[in-house]
Amino acid sequence: MSGFDTHWLDLREAADHSARDGNLRKRVIDHVAQAGEGALVVDLGAGTGSTLRALAPEALHWRWRLIDNDPQLLAEARNRHGDEARIDYIEAHLDDTSAKVFSDASLVTASALFDLVSESFLARLVAQLSQTEAGLYAALNYDGVCRWDGVHPMDEEVVAAFNSHQRRDKGFGTSLGPSAAPVLSSLLEDQGFQVTMAASPWRLDSKHADLQRQFISGMATAVMETELLGEEEINDWCAARLERLESSGCLVGHWDLFALR
Ligand SMILES: C[S@@+](CC[C@H](N)C(=O)[O-])C[C@H]1O[C@@H](n2cnc3c(N)ncnc32)[C@H](O)[C@@H]1O
C-alpha cells in the first residue's frame, strides 16, 4: 500500500480531469500522434491509470508502460484497462528505475506525483530524459494555494502548516511540495528543454462535496501531525469548513508542465 487508495484516486479523478490545462493536453496528444503508430508512453506513479484516461480516446491506441510501487493500484489499473490499450504494468519503486525505462519512449508522464519527490530525484530524472528523445508531461503538481470563497480566520495558518507537511519525506527524501513545478521547469531548461507551464487548479463546489470533505479532513490530519497549530484550533477550523461545504467553493492550485527537447 502506498497510502493512495483507489477510493481517494477515484474521488479526485473528475476534478483532476477537468483541471488539466486543455491546450497542454492537446499539445501532448499531437506530440504522441507525430511519433506515429506504436508510440510508447511511460507513466510514472500511474496509480489506476488516470493519465491514460485523461488522454483518451487517443491514448487507447498508444503503447503504455504504467509504473507504480503499489501492487493493488496496478491490479486495479489492469482490471480497468486489461488489453484495451497495449499496456505493460510494472511494479517498481521510481528510485530504482534506470534510463532504460525511458529509452524507447516518445513521452514520459506523471500526474499528482512530483510534489511528493525531492529535487535530487527530479535532477536524476531530467538527466535520464535528456539522454532520450522523450517529452515530459507532468500534470497536477500542487502549487501551495488553497482558497475558499468564504474566508475563515484560520485559513492562512492552516494552509501554511499543510504546505510545510507537503515538504516532508514521502519516500524520496525531502519533498518539493509546492515548489515542484518551478524547480522541475528550471532543471529542464538547464538541460535544453523548452518548457511550458499552465495553471490547472481544482475548482471545487457543492458538486464535489465528498472530495472537499476528504480533502479538508486530510488537511486537518496533516496539520495536526506538524504540531504547528493547537489541536483545538485545528478541530474548530475543520468543523467550520465541513459545515460550509455545500455553500463555499474552494480553489486548490496546481501546475501542468510540458517539456520538449
Ligand atoms: C497522488 S497518486 C497519483 C496517481 C495517478 N498518477 C493519478 O493521477 O491518479 C501518487 C502515485 O504515486 C505512486 N508512488 C508514490 N511513491 C512511489 C514510488 N516511490 N515508486 C512508485 N510509485 C510511487 C503511488 O502509489 C500513487 O499511485
Short mmCIF file of C-alpha atoms and ligand atoms in Angstrom, two decimals:
data_model
loop_
_atom_site.label_atom_id
_atom_site.label_comp_id
_atom_site.label_asym_id
_atom_site.label_seq_id
_atom_site.Cartn_x
_atom_site.Cartn_y
_atom_site.Cartn_z
CA MET A 1 0.00 0.00 0.00
CA SER A 2 1.33 3.43 -0.95
CA GLY A 3 -1.17 5.41 1.12
CA PHE A 4 -3.10 6.34 -2.03
CA ASP A 5 -6.13 4.11 -2.22
CA THR A 6 -8.45 3.57 -5.16
CA HIS A 7 -11.29 5.34 -3.36
CA TRP A 8 -9.27 8.57 -2.97
CA LEU A 9 -7.93 8.42 -6.54
CA ASP A 10 -11.46 7.85 -7.89
CA LEU A 11 -12.82 10.69 -5.79
CA ARG A 12 -10.34 13.15 -7.25
CA GLU A 13 -10.33 11.90 -10.85
CA ALA A 14 -13.21 14.01 -12.25
CA ALA A 15 -11.78 17.18 -10.64
CA ASP A 16 -8.30 16.27 -11.92
CA HIS A 17 -9.52 15.71 -15.46
CA SER A 18 -11.42 19.00 -15.60
CA ALA A 19 -8.48 20.84 -14.02
CA ARG A 20 -5.87 19.75 -16.61
CA ASP A 21 -5.00 22.57 -18.96
CA GLY A 22 -6.73 21.90 -22.28
CA ASN A 23 -4.06 23.45 -24.52
CA LEU A 24 -1.24 21.44 -22.99
CA ARG A 25 -3.36 18.29 -23.16
CA LYS A 26 -3.89 18.87 -26.89
CA ARG A 27 -0.18 19.55 -27.50
CA VAL A 28 0.70 16.32 -25.66
CA ILE A 29 -1.72 14.31 -27.81
CA ASP A 30 -0.35 15.93 -31.01
CA HIS A 31 3.22 15.18 -29.90
CA VAL A 32 2.49 11.46 -29.44
CA ALA A 33 0.49 11.36 -32.69
CA GLN A 34 3.54 12.72 -34.54
CA ALA A 35 5.62 9.85 -33.18
CA GLY A 36 3.33 7.56 -35.20
CA GLU A 37 1.97 4.05 -34.83
CA GLY A 38 3.26 2.18 -31.78
CA ALA A 39 4.41 5.28 -29.87
CA LEU A 40 5.26 4.42 -26.26
CA VAL A 41 4.24 6.50 -23.23
CA VAL A 42 5.74 5.80 -19.79
CA ASP A 43 3.55 6.90 -16.86
CA LEU A 44 5.37 7.31 -13.53
CA GLY A 45 3.35 6.75 -10.34
CA ALA A 46 0.48 5.69 -12.59
CA GLY A 47 -1.96 4.61 -9.86
CA THR A 48 -5.04 3.12 -11.54
CA GLY A 49 -4.23 4.75 -14.92
CA SER A 50 -5.78 8.20 -14.58
CA THR A 51 -3.41 9.82 -17.09
CA LEU A 52 -4.30 7.23 -19.71
CA ARG A 53 -7.98 8.00 -19.18
CA ALA A 54 -7.31 11.77 -19.21
CA LEU A 55 -5.75 11.44 -22.68
CA ALA A 56 -8.41 9.06 -24.05
CA PRO A 57 -9.70 8.27 -26.58
CA GLU A 58 -6.45 8.90 -28.49
CA ALA A 59 -4.37 7.31 -25.71
CA LEU A 60 -6.15 3.97 -26.05
CA HIS A 61 -4.20 3.38 -29.28
CA TRP A 62 -0.78 4.08 -27.76
CA ARG A 63 1.58 1.65 -26.06
CA TRP A 64 1.80 2.34 -22.32
CA ARG A 65 4.20 1.40 -19.55
CA LEU A 66 2.45 2.08 -16.24
CA ILE A 67 4.90 2.14 -13.32
CA ASP A 68 3.89 2.20 -9.65
CA ASN A 69 5.15 0.63 -6.45
CA ASP A 70 1.62 -0.18 -5.22
CA PRO A 71 0.53 -3.62 -6.49
CA GLN A 72 -3.11 -3.02 -5.54
CA LEU A 73 -3.36 0.15 -7.64
CA LEU A 74 -1.66 -1.56 -10.57
CA ALA A 75 -4.06 -4.52 -10.23
CA GLU A 76 -6.95 -2.04 -10.39
CA ALA A 77 -5.42 -0.40 -13.48
CA ARG A 78 -5.20 -3.84 -15.13
CA ASN A 79 -8.76 -4.59 -14.05
CA ARG A 80 -9.96 -1.39 -15.74
CA HIS A 81 -7.88 -1.49 -18.89
CA GLY A 82 -6.66 -5.05 -19.43
CA ASP A 83 -5.80 -5.29 -23.09
CA GLU A 84 -7.79 -2.24 -24.14
CA ALA A 85 -4.53 -0.46 -24.86
CA ARG A 86 -1.18 -2.15 -25.21
CA ILE A 87 -0.13 -1.78 -21.61
CA ASP A 88 2.74 -3.09 -19.50
CA TYR A 89 2.10 -2.90 -15.77
CA ILE A 90 5.39 -2.56 -13.91
CA GLU A 91 5.67 -2.74 -10.13
CA ALA A 92 8.77 -0.75 -9.15
CA HIS A 93 9.99 1.98 -6.82
CA LEU A 94 10.68 5.00 -9.01
CA ASP A 95 14.07 5.47 -7.34
CA ASP A 96 15.09 2.14 -8.86
CA THR A 97 14.10 2.93 -12.44
CA SER A 98 17.01 3.21 -14.84
CA ALA A 99 17.25 5.28 -18.03
CA LYS A 100 16.40 2.05 -19.92
CA VAL A 101 12.77 2.50 -18.87
CA PHE A 102 12.55 5.69 -20.97
CA SER A 103 14.95 4.87 -23.78
CA ASP A 104 12.26 3.95 -26.33
CA ALA A 105 9.55 6.36 -25.10
CA SER A 106 8.04 9.28 -27.02
CA LEU A 107 6.60 10.72 -23.85
CA VAL A 108 7.03 10.36 -20.09
CA THR A 109 4.04 11.40 -17.97
CA ALA A 110 3.26 11.82 -14.30
CA SER A 111 0.25 13.29 -12.55
CA ALA A 112 -0.12 14.37 -8.93
CA LEU A 113 3.34 12.93 -8.31
CA PHE A 114 6.19 15.39 -8.45
CA ASP A 115 5.15 17.37 -5.36
CA LEU A 116 5.95 14.14 -3.46
CA VAL A 117 9.52 13.84 -4.74
CA SER A 118 12.83 15.51 -3.91
CA GLU A 119 14.89 17.85 -6.03
CA SER A 120 17.62 15.21 -6.38
CA PHE A 121 15.04 12.72 -7.73
CA LEU A 122 13.94 15.26 -10.36
CA ALA A 123 17.54 16.15 -11.24
CA ARG A 124 18.27 12.46 -11.89
CA LEU A 125 15.07 12.04 -13.90
CA VAL A 126 15.83 15.09 -16.07
CA ALA A 127 19.39 13.84 -16.65
CA GLN A 128 17.97 10.46 -17.77
CA LEU A 129 15.37 12.13 -20.02
CA SER A 130 17.98 14.32 -21.65
CA GLN A 131 19.63 11.12 -22.97
CA THR A 132 16.40 10.31 -24.87
CA GLU A 133 14.02 11.92 -27.37
CA ALA A 134 11.09 11.74 -24.94
CA GLY A 135 8.98 14.74 -23.94
CA LEU A 136 7.70 15.15 -20.38
CA TYR A 137 4.09 15.88 -19.39
CA ALA A 138 3.74 16.45 -15.65
CA ALA A 139 0.19 17.34 -14.65
CA LEU A 140 -1.41 18.48 -11.41
CA ASN A 141 1.60 19.50 -9.35
CA TYR A 142 0.22 21.18 -6.20
CA ASP A 143 1.34 24.84 -6.01
CA GLY A 144 0.59 25.68 -2.37
CA VAL A 145 -2.59 27.71 -2.92
CA CYS A 146 -5.88 26.73 -1.23
CA ARG A 147 -8.53 29.46 -1.26
CA TRP A 148 -12.12 29.23 -0.12
CA ASP A 149 -14.93 31.62 -1.18
CA GLY A 150 -15.87 32.40 2.40
CA VAL A 151 -12.78 33.22 4.45
CA HIS A 152 -12.17 31.60 7.85
CA PRO A 153 -9.72 33.42 10.17
CA MET A 154 -7.53 30.28 10.45
CA ASP A 155 -7.30 29.51 6.70
CA GLU A 156 -3.91 31.12 6.16
CA GLU A 157 -2.21 29.43 9.12
CA VAL A 158 -3.75 26.05 8.30
CA VAL A 159 -2.64 26.20 4.65
CA ALA A 160 0.89 27.31 5.69
CA ALA A 161 1.15 24.34 8.09
CA PHE A 162 -0.28 21.99 5.44
CA ASN A 163 2.32 23.23 2.96
CA SER A 164 5.09 22.54 5.45
CA HIS A 165 3.70 18.98 5.80
CA GLN A 166 3.79 18.72 1.99
CA ARG A 167 7.57 19.15 2.17
CA ARG A 168 8.05 16.10 4.43
CA ASP A 169 9.73 12.98 3.11
CA LYS A 170 7.22 10.89 1.10
CA GLY A 171 9.75 8.19 0.23
CA PHE A 172 12.14 10.17 -1.97
CA GLY A 173 13.87 12.45 0.59
CA THR A 174 12.60 15.93 1.45
CA SER A 175 9.64 16.60 -0.85
CA LEU A 176 9.50 19.63 -3.08
CA GLY A 177 5.81 20.14 -2.24
CA PRO A 178 4.52 23.42 -3.73
CA SER A 179 7.86 24.23 -5.42
CA ALA A 180 7.89 21.07 -7.55
CA ALA A 181 6.81 22.60 -10.87
CA PRO A 182 9.09 25.68 -10.86
CA VAL A 183 12.08 23.54 -9.75
CA LEU A 184 11.33 20.97 -12.46
CA SER A 185 10.97 23.71 -15.06
CA SER A 186 14.35 25.19 -14.25
CA LEU A 187 16.09 21.76 -14.21
CA LEU A 188 14.60 21.01 -17.64
CA GLU A 189 15.58 24.39 -19.09
CA ASP A 190 19.15 23.87 -17.85
CA GLN A 191 19.23 20.68 -19.95
CA GLY A 192 17.95 22.46 -23.07
CA PHE A 193 14.27 21.53 -22.90
CA GLN A 194 11.58 24.00 -23.97
CA VAL A 195 9.10 24.16 -21.12
CA THR A 196 5.50 25.38 -20.98
CA MET A 197 3.65 25.65 -17.70
CA ALA A 198 -0.07 26.27 -17.29
CA ALA A 199 -2.25 26.63 -14.20
CA SER A 200 -4.59 23.68 -13.58
CA PRO A 201 -6.47 24.42 -10.36
CA TRP A 202 -9.21 22.31 -8.89
CA ARG A 203 -12.35 24.48 -8.72
CA LEU A 204 -14.49 22.66 -6.21
CA ASP A 205 -18.10 23.44 -5.38
CA SER A 206 -21.08 21.68 -3.85
CA LYS A 207 -20.94 19.05 -6.62
CA HIS A 208 -17.58 17.97 -5.16
CA ALA A 209 -18.78 17.75 -1.56
CA ASP A 210 -17.30 14.26 -1.00
CA LEU A 211 -13.92 15.28 -2.42
CA GLN A 212 -13.93 18.50 -0.40
CA ARG A 213 -14.85 16.59 2.76
CA GLN A 214 -11.95 14.16 2.36
CA PHE A 215 -9.54 16.91 1.30
CA ILE A 216 -10.37 19.11 4.31
CA SER A 217 -10.21 16.20 6.77
CA GLY A 218 -6.90 15.05 5.27
CA MET A 219 -5.57 18.58 5.52
CA ALA A 220 -6.55 18.76 9.21
CA THR A 221 -4.83 15.42 9.91
CA ALA A 222 -1.65 16.58 8.15
CA VAL A 223 -1.66 19.90 10.03
CA MET A 224 -2.14 18.03 13.32
CA GLU A 225 0.97 15.97 12.52
CA THR A 226 3.06 19.12 12.09
CA GLU A 227 2.21 20.24 15.66
CA LEU A 228 2.44 23.82 14.36
CA LEU A 229 -1.10 24.61 15.49
CA GLY A 230 -3.09 23.54 18.54
CA GLU A 231 -5.40 20.53 18.34
CA GLU A 232 -8.46 22.54 19.38
CA GLU A 233 -7.99 25.29 16.80
CA ILE A 234 -7.44 22.71 14.02
CA ASN A 235 -10.59 20.83 15.04
CA ASP A 236 -12.57 24.10 15.14
CA TRP A 237 -11.29 25.08 11.70
CA CYS A 238 -12.08 21.64 10.28
CA ALA A 239 -15.60 21.60 11.75
CA ALA A 240 -16.31 25.11 10.40
CA ARG A 241 -15.00 24.20 6.93
CA LEU A 242 -17.03 20.96 6.83
CA GLU A 243 -20.14 22.85 7.90
CA ARG A 244 -19.75 25.24 4.94
CA LEU A 245 -19.11 22.50 2.35
CA GLU A 246 -22.32 22.96 0.43
CA SER A 247 -22.15 26.77 0.37
CA SER A 248 -18.47 27.59 -0.13
CA GLY A 249 -16.39 26.80 -3.19
CA CYS A 250 -12.67 26.12 -2.98
CA LEU A 251 -9.73 26.57 -5.35
CA VAL A 252 -6.69 24.30 -4.99
CA GLY A 253 -3.83 25.41 -7.20
CA HIS A 254 -1.76 23.15 -9.45
CA TRP A 255 0.64 23.48 -12.36
CA ASP A 256 0.71 21.38 -15.50
CA LEU A 257 4.00 21.28 -17.34
CA PHE A 258 5.00 20.05 -20.82
CA ALA A 259 8.63 19.93 -21.94
CA LEU A 260 10.20 19.00 -25.26
CA ARG A 261 13.79 18.75 -26.42
C1 LIG B 1 -1.31 11.01 -5.84
S1 LIG B 1 -1.14 9.43 -6.55
C2 LIG B 1 -1.38 9.78 -8.28
C3 LIG B 1 -1.75 8.57 -9.09
C4 LIG B 1 -2.08 8.85 -10.56
N1 LIG B 1 -0.95 9.39 -11.26
C5 LIG B 1 -3.29 9.77 -10.65
O1 LIG B 1 -3.15 10.90 -11.12
O2 LIG B 1 -4.39 9.33 -10.23
C6 LIG B 1 0.62 9.12 -6.48
C7 LIG B 1 1.00 7.78 -7.06
O3 LIG B 1 2.42 7.63 -6.98
C8 LIG B 1 2.71 6.32 -6.56
N2 LIG B 1 4.00 6.34 -5.88
C9 LIG B 1 4.32 7.01 -4.75
N3 LIG B 1 5.61 6.77 -4.42
C10 LIG B 1 6.09 5.92 -5.36
C11 LIG B 1 7.37 5.30 -5.56
N4 LIG B 1 8.37 5.51 -4.71
N5 LIG B 1 7.54 4.50 -6.62
C12 LIG B 1 6.49 4.27 -7.49
N6 LIG B 1 5.27 4.84 -7.36
C13 LIG B 1 5.08 5.65 -6.30
C14 LIG B 1 1.56 5.95 -5.62
O4 LIG B 1 1.42 4.55 -5.44
C15 LIG B 1 0.38 6.59 -6.33
O5 LIG B 1 -0.18 5.72 -7.28
#
